[in-house]
Coordinates of N, CA, C and O in Angstrom, one line a residue:
M1429 N 0.8 -1.2 0.0 CA 0.0 0.0 0.0 C 0.9 1.2 0.0 O 2.0 1.3 0.6
S1430 N 0.4 2.3 -0.6 CA 1.1 3.5 -0.6 C 0.9 4.2 0.7 O 0.1 3.9 1.5
K1431 N 1.8 5.2 0.9 CA 1.7 6.0 2.1 C 0.4 6.8 2.3 O -0.1 6.9 3.4
K1432 N -0.1 7.3 1.1 CA -1.3 8.0 1.2 C -2.5 7.2 1.7 O -3.3 7.6 2.5
R1433 N -2.5 6.0 1.1 CA -3.6 5.0 1.5 C -3.5 4.7 3.0 O -4.5 4.6 3.7
Q1434 N -2.3 4.5 3.5 CA -2.1 4.2 4.9 C -2.5 5.3 5.8 O -3.1 5.1 6.8
K1435 N -2.2 6.6 5.3 CA -2.6 7.7 6.1 C -4.1 7.9 6.2 O -4.7 8.2 7.2
R1436 N -4.8 7.6 5.0 CA -6.2 7.7 5.0 C -6.9 6.7 5.9 O -7.8 6.9 6.6
K1437 N -6.3 5.5 5.8 CA -6.9 4.4 6.6 C -6.7 4.7 8.1 O -7.6 4.5 8.9
K1438 N -5.5 5.2 8.5 CA -5.2 5.5 9.9 C -6.2 6.7 10.3 O -6.7 6.6 11.4
L1439 N -6.4 7.7 9.5 CA -7.3 8.8 9.8 C -8.7 8.3 10.0 O -9.4 8.6 10.9
K1440 N -9.2 7.4 9.1 CA -10.5 6.8 9.2 C -10.7 6.0 10.5 O -11.7 6.1 11.1
E1441 N -9.6 5.3 10.8 CA -9.7 4.5 12.1 C -9.8 5.4 13.3 O -10.6 5.2 14.2
N1442 N -9.0 6.5 13.2 CA -9.0 7.5 14.4 C -10.4 8.2 14.5 O -10.8 8.4 15.6
L1443 N -11.0 8.5 13.3 CA -12.3 9.2 13.4 C -13.4 8.3 13.9 O -14.3 8.8 14.6
F1444 N -13.3 7.0 13.6 CA -14.5 6.1 14.0 C -14.2 5.2 15.1 O -15.0 4.4 15.5
N1445 N -13.0 5.2 15.7 CA -12.7 4.4 16.9 C -13.4 5.0 18.1 O -13.4 6.2 18.3
K1446 N -14.0 4.1 18.9 CA -14.8 4.6 20.0 C -13.8 4.9 21.2 O -12.9 4.2 21.4
R1447 N -14.1 6.0 21.8 CA -13.4 6.4 23.0 C -14.4 6.6 24.1 O -15.6 6.9 23.9
R1448 N -13.9 6.6 25.3 CA -14.8 6.8 26.5 C -14.4 8.0 27.2 O -13.3 8.3 27.5
L1449 N -15.5 8.8 27.5 CA -15.3 10.0 28.3 C -15.9 9.7 29.7 O -17.1 9.4 29.8
I1450 N -15.1 9.8 30.7 CA -15.5 9.5 32.0 C -15.3 10.7 32.9 O -14.2 11.3 32.9
V1451 N -16.3 11.1 33.7 CA -16.2 12.1 34.7 C -16.2 11.5 36.1 O -17.1 10.7 36.4
L1452 N -15.1 11.7 36.8 CA -15.0 11.1 38.1 C -15.1 12.1 39.2 O -14.7 13.3 39.1
N1453 N -15.5 11.7 40.4 CA -15.5 12.5 41.6 C -14.1 12.4 42.1 O -13.6 11.3 42.4
E1454 N -13.4 13.6 42.3 CA -12.0 13.6 42.6 C -11.7 13.0 44.0 O -10.7 12.4 44.2
D1455 N -12.6 13.2 44.9 CA -12.4 12.8 46.3 C -12.5 11.3 46.4 O -11.7 10.6 47.1
T1456 N -13.6 10.7 45.8 CA -13.9 9.3 46.0 C -13.5 8.5 44.8 O -13.6 7.2 44.9
F1457 N -13.1 9.1 43.7 CA -12.9 8.4 42.4 C -14.1 7.6 42.0 O -13.9 6.6 41.3
E1458 N -15.3 8.1 42.3 CA -16.5 7.4 41.9 C -16.8 8.0 40.5 O -16.7 9.2 40.3
E1459 N -17.3 7.1 39.6 CA -17.6 7.5 38.3 C -19.0 8.2 38.3 O -20.0 7.6 38.7
T1460 N -18.9 9.5 37.9 CA -20.2 10.3 37.9 C -20.9 10.2 36.6 O -22.1 10.1 36.6
F1461 N -20.1 10.2 35.5 CA -20.8 10.2 34.2 C -19.8 9.5 33.2 O -18.6 9.7 33.3
S1462 N -20.4 8.8 32.3 CA -19.6 8.1 31.3 C -20.3 8.2 29.9 O -21.5 8.1 29.8
L1463 N -19.5 8.4 28.9 CA -20.0 8.5 27.5 C -19.1 7.8 26.5 O -17.8 7.9 26.7
K1464 N -19.6 7.0 25.6 CA -18.8 6.5 24.5 C -18.9 7.4 23.3 O -20.0 7.6 22.8
L1465 N -17.8 7.9 22.8 CA -17.8 8.8 21.7 C -16.8 8.4 20.6 O -15.8 7.7 20.9
T1466 N -17.0 8.9 19.4 CA -16.0 8.9 18.4 C -15.6 10.3 18.0 O -16.3 11.3 18.3
L1467 N -14.4 10.5 17.4 CA -14.0 11.8 17.0 C -15.0 12.4 16.0 O -15.2 13.6 16.0
M1468 N -15.6 11.6 15.1 CA -16.5 12.1 14.2 C -17.8 12.6 14.8 O -18.3 13.6 14.4
N1469 N -18.3 11.9 15.9 CA -19.4 12.4 16.6 C -19.2 13.8 17.3 O -20.0 14.7 17.2
I1470 N -18.0 13.9 17.8 CA -17.6 15.2 18.5 C -17.6 16.3 17.4 O -18.1 17.4 17.6
F1471 N -17.0 16.0 16.3 CA -16.9 17.0 15.2 C -18.3 17.4 14.7 O -18.6 18.6 14.5
V1472 N -19.2 16.4 14.5 CA -20.5 16.7 14.0 C -21.3 17.5 15.0 O -21.9 18.5 14.7
F1473 N -21.2 17.1 16.3 CA -22.0 17.9 17.3 C -21.4 19.3 17.5 O -22.2 20.3 17.7
A1474 N -20.1 19.5 17.4 CA -19.5 20.8 17.5 C -19.9 21.7 16.4 O -20.3 22.9 16.5
T1475 N -19.9 21.1 15.2 CA -20.4 21.9 14.0 C -21.8 22.3 14.1 O -22.2 23.4 13.8
L1476 N -22.7 21.3 14.4 CA -24.1 21.6 14.6 C -24.3 22.7 15.7 O -25.2 23.6 15.5
G1477 N -23.6 22.5 16.8 CA -23.7 23.5 17.9 C -23.3 24.9 17.4 O -24.0 25.9 17.7
A1478 N -22.2 25.0 16.6 CA -21.8 26.3 16.1 C -22.8 26.9 15.2 O -23.2 28.1 15.3
I1479 N -23.4 26.1 14.3 CA -24.4 26.6 13.4 C -25.7 27.0 14.1 O -26.2 28.1 13.8
I1480 N -26.1 26.3 15.1 CA -27.3 26.7 15.9 C -27.0 28.0 16.7 O -27.9 28.9 16.7
I1481 N -25.8 28.1 17.3 CA -25.5 29.4 18.0 C -25.5 30.6 17.0 O -26.0 31.6 17.3
I1482 N -24.9 30.4 15.9 CA -24.8 31.5 14.9 C -26.2 31.9 14.4 O -26.5 33.1 14.3
T1483 N -27.1 30.9 14.2 CA -28.4 31.1 13.7 C -29.2 31.9 14.8 O -29.9 32.9 14.5
I1484 N -29.1 31.4 16.0 CA -29.9 32.1 17.1 C -29.4 33.5 17.3 O -30.2 34.4 17.4
T1485 N -28.1 33.7 17.3 CA -27.5 35.1 17.4 C -28.0 36.0 16.3 O -28.4 37.1 16.5
T1486 N -28.0 35.4 15.1 CA -28.5 36.2 13.9 C -29.9 36.6 14.1 O -30.3 37.8 13.8
F1487 N -30.8 35.7 14.5 CA -32.2 36.0 14.7 C -32.4 37.0 15.8 O -33.3 37.9 15.7
I1488 N -31.7 36.9 16.9 CA -31.8 37.8 18.0 C -31.4 39.2 17.6 O -32.1 40.2 17.9
I1489 N -30.4 39.3 16.8 CA -29.9 40.7 16.4 C -30.9 41.2 15.3 O -31.2 42.4 15.3
A1490 N -31.4 40.4 14.4 CA -32.2 40.8 13.3 C -33.6 41.2 13.7 O -34.2 42.2 13.2
F1491 N -34.2 40.6 14.7 CA -35.6 40.8 15.1 C -35.8 41.4 16.4 O -36.9 41.4 16.9
T1492 N -34.8 42.0 17.0 CA -35.0 42.6 18.3 C -34.3 44.0 18.2 O -33.6 44.3 17.3
P1493 N -34.6 44.9 19.2 CA -34.0 46.2 19.2 C -32.4 46.2 19.3 O -31.8 47.3 19.2
L1494 N -31.8 45.1 19.5 CA -30.4 45.0 19.6 C -29.7 45.5 18.3 O -28.6 46.0 18.3
R1495 N -30.4 45.4 17.2 CA -29.8 45.8 15.9 C -29.5 47.3 15.9 O -28.7 47.8 15.1
E1496 N -30.1 48.1 16.7 CA -29.9 49.5 16.8 C -28.5 49.9 17.3 O -27.9 50.9 17.1
F1497 N -27.8 48.9 18.0 CA -26.5 49.1 18.5 C -25.4 48.8 17.5 O -24.2 49.1 17.7
I1498 N -25.8 48.2 16.3 CA -24.9 47.9 15.3 C -24.7 49.2 14.4 O -25.7 49.8 14.0
P1499 N -23.5 49.6 14.1 CA -23.3 50.8 13.3 C -23.9 50.6 11.9 O -23.8 49.6 11.3
G1500 N -24.7 51.6 11.5 CA -25.3 51.6 10.2 C -26.8 51.4 10.3 O -27.6 51.7 9.4
Y1501 N -27.3 50.8 11.4 CA -28.7 50.6 11.6 C -29.2 51.8 12.5 O -28.5 52.2 13.4
S1502 N -30.4 52.2 12.2 CA -31.0 53.2 13.1 C -32.4 52.8 13.4 O -33.0 52.1 12.6
S1503 N -32.9 53.3 14.5 CA -34.2 52.9 14.9 C -35.3 53.5 14.0 O -35.1 54.6 13.4
S1504 N -36.4 52.8 13.9 CA -37.5 53.3 13.0 C -38.1 54.6 13.6 O -38.5 55.5 12.9
K1505 N -38.1 54.8 14.9 CA -38.6 56.0 15.6 C -37.6 57.2 15.2 O -38.1 58.3 14.9
L1506 N -36.3 56.9 15.2 CA -35.4 58.0 14.8 C -35.6 58.4 13.4 O -35.6 59.6 13.1
K1507 N -35.8 57.5 12.5 CA -36.0 57.8 11.1 C -37.3 58.6 10.9 O -37.4 59.6 10.2
K1508 N -38.4 58.2 11.6 CA -39.7 58.9 11.6 C -39.5 60.3 12.1 O -40.0 61.3 11.5
D1509 N -38.8 60.5 13.2 CA -38.6 61.8 13.8 C -37.8 62.7 12.9 O -38.1 63.9 12.7
A1510 N -36.7 62.1 12.2 CA -35.9 62.9 11.3 C -36.7 63.4 10.1 O -36.5 64.5 9.7
T1511 N -37.6 62.5 9.6 CA -38.4 62.9 8.5 C -39.4 64.1 8.9 O -39.5 65.0 8.1
Q1512 N -40.0 63.9 10.0 CA -40.9 65.0 10.5 C -40.2 66.3 10.7 O -40.7 67.4 10.4
L1513 N -39.0 66.2 11.3 CA -38.2 67.4 11.5 C -37.8 68.1 10.2 O -37.7 69.3 10.1
A1514 N -37.4 67.3 9.2 CA -37.1 67.8 7.9 C -38.2 68.6 7.3 O -38.1 69.6 6.7
I1515 N -39.4 68.0 7.4 CA -40.6 68.6 6.9 C -40.9 69.9 7.6 O -41.2 71.0 7.0
K1516 N -40.8 69.9 8.9 CA -41.0 71.1 9.7 C -40.0 72.2 9.3 O -40.3 73.4 9.2
A1517 N -38.7 71.8 9.2 CA -37.7 72.8 8.9 C -38.0 73.4 7.5 O -37.8 74.6 7.3
D1518 N -38.4 72.6 6.6 CA -38.7 73.1 5.2 C -39.9 74.1 5.3 O -39.8 75.2 4.7
S1519 N -40.9 73.8 6.0 CA -42.1 74.7 6.1 C -41.7 76.0 6.9 O -42.2 77.1 6.5
L1520 N -40.9 75.9 7.9 CA -40.5 77.0 8.7 C -39.6 78.0 7.8 O -39.7 79.2 7.9
S1521 N -38.7 77.4 7.0 CA -37.9 78.2 6.2 C -38.7 79.0 5.1 O -38.5 80.1 4.8
F1522 N -39.7 78.3 4.6 CA -40.6 79.0 3.7 C -41.4 80.1 4.4 O -41.5 81.2 3.8
A1523 N -41.9 79.9 5.6 CA -42.6 80.9 6.3 C -41.7 82.1 6.7 O -42.1 83.2 6.6
L1524 N -40.4 81.7 7.0 CA -39.5 82.8 7.3 C -39.2 83.7 6.1 O -39.1 84.9 6.2
K1525 N -39.1 83.1 4.9 CA -38.9 83.9 3.7 C -40.0 84.8 3.4 O -39.9 86.0 3.1
K1526 N -41.3 84.3 3.7 CA -42.4 85.2 3.5 C -42.4 86.3 4.5 O -42.7 87.5 4.1
N1527 N -42.1 86.0 5.7 CA -42.1 87.1 6.7 C -41.0 88.1 6.5 O -41.2 89.3 6.7
E1528 N -39.8 87.7 6.0 CA -38.8 88.6 5.7 C -39.2 89.5 4.6 O -38.9 90.7 4.6
A1529 N -39.8 89.0 3.5 CA -40.2 89.8 2.4 C -41.3 90.8 2.9 O -41.3 92.0 2.5
Y1530 N -42.2 90.4 3.7 CA -43.2 91.3 4.2 C -42.6 92.4 5.1 O -43.0 93.6 4.9
I1531 N -41.6 92.1 5.9 CA -41.0 93.1 6.8 C -40.2 94.1 5.9 O -40.2 95.3 6.2
K1532 N -39.5 93.6 4.9 CA -38.7 94.5 4.0 C -39.7 95.4 3.3 O -39.4 96.6 3.1
S1533 N -40.8 94.9 2.9 CA -41.7 95.8 2.1 C -42.3 96.9 3.1 O -42.5 98.0 2.7
I1534 N -42.6 96.5 4.4 CA -43.1 97.4 5.4 C -42.0 98.5 5.6 O -42.3 99.7 5.8
Q1535 N -40.7 98.1 5.7 CA -39.7 99.0 5.9 C -39.6 100.0 4.8 O -39.3 101.2 5.0
K1536 N -39.8 99.5 3.6 CA -39.8 100.5 2.4 C -40.9 101.5 2.5 O -40.7 102.7 2.2
V1537 N -42.0 101.0 3.0 CA -43.2 102.0 3.1 C -42.8 103.0 4.2 O -43.1 104.2 4.0
L1538 N -42.3 102.5 5.3 CA -42.0 103.4 6.4 C -40.9 104.4 6.1 O -40.9 105.5 6.6
T1539 N -39.9 104.0 5.3 CA -38.8 104.9 5.0 C -39.2 105.8 3.8 O -38.5 106.7 3.5
G1540 N -40.3 105.5 3.1 CA -40.7 106.3 2.0 C -40.2 105.9 0.7 O -40.4 106.6 -0.3
E1541 N -39.6 104.8 0.6 CA -39.1 104.3 -0.7 C -40.2 103.8 -1.6 O -40.1 103.7 -2.8
L1542 N -41.3 103.4 -1.0 CA -42.4 102.8 -1.7 C -43.7 103.5 -1.3 O -43.9 103.8 -0.1
E1543 N -44.5 103.8 -2.2 CA -45.7 104.5 -1.9 C -46.7 103.5 -1.3 O -46.7 102.4 -1.6
Y1544 N -47.5 104.0 -0.4 CA -48.5 103.2 0.3 C -49.5 102.6 -0.6 O -50.0 101.5 -0.4
A1545 N -49.9 103.3 -1.7 CA -50.9 102.8 -2.6 C -50.4 101.5 -3.3 O -51.2 100.7 -3.7
K1546 N -49.1 101.4 -3.5 CA -48.6 100.3 -4.2 C -48.4 99.1 -3.3 O -48.1 98.0 -3.8
F1547 N -48.5 99.2 -2.0 CA -48.3 98.2 -1.1 C -49.5 97.2 -1.0 O -50.6 97.7 -0.7
N1548 N -49.2 96.0 -1.2 CA -50.2 94.9 -1.2 C -49.6 93.7 -0.6 O -48.6 93.2 -1.1
K1549 N -50.2 93.1 0.5 CA -49.6 92.0 1.1 C -49.6 90.7 0.2 O -48.7 90.0 0.2
D1550 N -50.7 90.6 -0.6 CA -50.7 89.4 -1.5 C -49.6 89.5 -2.6 O -49.1 88.4 -2.9
S1551 N -49.3 90.7 -3.1 CA -48.3 90.8 -4.1 C -46.9 90.5 -3.5 O -46.0 89.9 -4.1
I1552 N -46.7 90.8 -2.2 CA -45.4 90.5 -1.5 C -45.3 89.0 -1.4 O -44.2 88.5 -1.6
L1553 N -46.4 88.4 -0.9 CA -46.3 86.9 -0.7 C -46.1 86.2 -2.0 O -45.4 85.2 -2.1
A1554 N -46.7 86.7 -3.1 CA -46.6 86.1 -4.4 C -45.1 86.2 -4.9 O -44.6 85.4 -5.6
A1555 N -44.5 87.3 -4.5 CA -43.1 87.6 -5.0 C -42.1 86.6 -4.3 O -41.0 86.3 -4.8
T1556 N -42.4 86.1 -3.1 CA -41.5 85.2 -2.4 C -41.6 83.8 -2.9 O -40.7 83.0 -2.6
E1557 N -42.7 83.4 -3.6 CA -42.8 82.1 -4.1 C -41.8 81.9 -5.2 O -41.6 82.7 -6.1
E1558 N -41.1 80.7 -5.1 CA -40.1 80.4 -6.1 C -40.8 79.8 -7.4 O -41.5 78.9 -7.3
V1559 N -40.5 80.4 -8.5 CA -41.1 79.9 -9.8 C -39.9 79.2 -10.5 O -38.9 79.8 -10.8
L1560 N -40.2 78.0 -10.8 CA -39.1 77.2 -11.5 C -39.2 77.5 -13.0 O -40.3 77.6 -13.6
P1561 N -38.1 77.7 -13.6 CA -38.0 78.0 -15.1 C -38.5 76.7 -15.8 O -38.3 75.6 -15.4
P1562 N -39.1 76.9 -17.0 CA -39.6 75.8 -17.8 C -38.4 74.9 -18.3 O -37.3 75.5 -18.6
I1563 N -38.5 73.6 -18.3 CA -37.5 72.7 -18.6 C -37.7 72.2 -20.1 O -38.8 71.8 -20.4
N1564 N -36.6 72.3 -20.9 CA -36.7 71.8 -22.2 C -36.5 70.3 -22.2 O -35.4 69.8 -21.9
L1565 N -37.6 69.5 -22.6 CA -37.5 68.1 -22.6 C -37.3 67.5 -24.0 O -37.5 66.3 -24.2
S1566 N -37.1 68.3 -25.0 CA -36.9 67.8 -26.3 C -35.6 67.1 -26.5 O -34.6 67.5 -25.8
A1567 N -35.5 66.1 -27.3 CA -34.2 65.4 -27.5 C -33.2 66.2 -28.3 O -33.5 67.0 -29.2
S1568 N -31.9 66.0 -27.9 CA -30.9 66.7 -28.6 C -30.5 66.0 -29.8 O -30.9 64.9 -30.1
K1569 N -29.6 66.6 -30.6 CA -29.1 66.0 -31.9 C -28.4 64.7 -31.6 O -28.6 63.7 -32.3
K1570 N -27.6 64.7 -30.6 CA -26.8 63.5 -30.3 C -27.7 62.3 -29.9 O -27.5 61.2 -30.3
E1571 N -28.8 62.7 -29.1 CA -29.7 61.7 -28.7 C -30.5 61.1 -29.9 O -30.7 59.9 -30.0
M1572 N -30.9 62.0 -30.8 CA -31.6 61.5 -32.0 C -30.7 60.6 -32.9 O -31.2 59.6 -33.4
E1573 N -29.4 60.9 -33.0 CA -28.5 60.1 -33.7 C -28.4 58.7 -33.1 O -28.3 57.7 -33.7
L1574 N -28.3 58.7 -31.7 CA -28.2 57.4 -31.0 C -29.4 56.6 -31.2 O -29.3 55.4 -31.4
R1575 N -30.6 57.2 -31.1 CA -31.8 56.5 -31.4 C -31.9 55.9 -32.8 O -32.3 54.7 -32.9
A1576 N -31.4 56.6 -33.8 CA -31.4 56.1 -35.1 C -30.4 54.9 -35.2 O -30.7 53.9 -35.9
Q1577 N -29.3 55.0 -34.6 CA -28.3 54.0 -34.6 C -28.8 52.7 -34.0 O -28.7 51.6 -34.5
V1578 N -29.5 52.8 -32.8 CA -30.1 51.7 -32.1 C -31.2 51.0 -33.0 O -31.2 49.8 -33.1
E1579 N -32.0 51.8 -33.6 CA -33.0 51.3 -34.5 C -32.4 50.5 -35.7 O -32.9 49.4 -36.0
N1580 N -31.3 51.0 -36.3 CA -30.7 50.3 -37.4 C -30.1 49.0 -36.9 O -30.2 48.0 -37.6
E1581 N -29.5 49.0 -35.7 CA -28.9 47.8 -35.2 C -30.0 46.7 -34.9 O -29.8 45.5 -35.1
E1582 N -31.2 47.2 -34.4 CA -32.3 46.3 -34.1 C -32.8 45.7 -35.4 O -33.2 44.5 -35.5
K1583 N -32.9 46.5 -36.5 CA -33.4 46.0 -37.8 C -32.4 45.0 -38.4 O -32.9 44.0 -39.0
N1584 N -31.1 45.2 -38.2 CA -30.1 44.3 -38.8 C -30.0 43.0 -38.1 O -29.6 42.0 -38.7
T1585 N -30.3 42.9 -36.8 CA -30.2 41.7 -36.1 C -31.5 41.0 -36.1 O -32.5 41.5 -35.6
L1586 N -31.6 39.8 -36.8 CA -32.8 39.0 -36.8 C -32.8 38.0 -35.7 O -31.8 37.4 -35.4
P1587 N -34.0 37.8 -35.1 CA -34.0 36.8 -34.0 C -33.9 35.4 -34.6 O -34.4 35.1 -35.7
A1588 N -33.2 34.5 -33.9 CA -33.0 33.1 -34.4 C -34.3 32.4 -34.3 O -35.0 32.5 -33.4
S1589 N -34.6 31.6 -35.4 CA -35.9 30.9 -35.4 C -35.7 29.6 -34.5 O -34.7 29.0 -34.5
P1590 N -36.7 29.3 -33.8 CA -36.6 28.1 -32.9 C -36.5 26.9 -33.7 O -37.1 26.7 -34.7
K1591 N -35.7 25.9 -33.2 CA -35.5 24.7 -33.9 C -36.7 23.7 -33.7 O -37.3 23.7 -32.7
G1592 N -36.9 23.0 -34.7 CA -38.0 22.0 -34.6 C -39.3 22.5 -35.1 O -40.3 21.8 -35.3
R1593 N -39.4 23.8 -35.4 CA -40.6 24.4 -36.0 C -40.4 24.8 -37.4 O -39.3 25.3 -37.8
S1594 N -41.3 24.5 -38.2 CA -41.2 24.9 -39.6 C -41.8 26.3 -39.8 O -42.7 26.7 -39.2
Q1595 N -41.1 27.1 -40.6 CA -41.5 28.5 -40.9 C -42.6 28.5 -42.0 O -42.5 27.8 -42.9
K1596 N -43.6 29.2 -41.7 CA -44.8 29.3 -42.7 C -44.6 30.5 -43.6 O -44.1 31.5 -43.3

């Protein structure tokens, strides 16, 4: 036999040879507990135990509030509060712009830069609203050329006919 075969045979014997685990009382040397085991049994039980512990830990972290302590995760309450605060901040900044425009126009009236007859609160508030410029959504020349090129490529490539079917 070759050396490799001998090593495999020896390893197989070691894995499946039975061994005895004995727990003794140290004072009286009385046998408290005894087990017959093989190295393969120990390996299988250790592997299964590790898999079970990893699975339980994963489920505990994934489905309990413990995940909030992991960097990158935040609580749902925190996300909800942040969204509400962002909305409030946006509305407050809009109200602040309106009030500043109103106060500036009142200052102009009081200093005499603007006549009272031209002063209108609605026109001031309308002036603070932001008007977005119209957006040109038409295709550019390069985009039209690309579209034509893609159409030509699609026309030139014919789909392969499925085998086994006759064409009519």
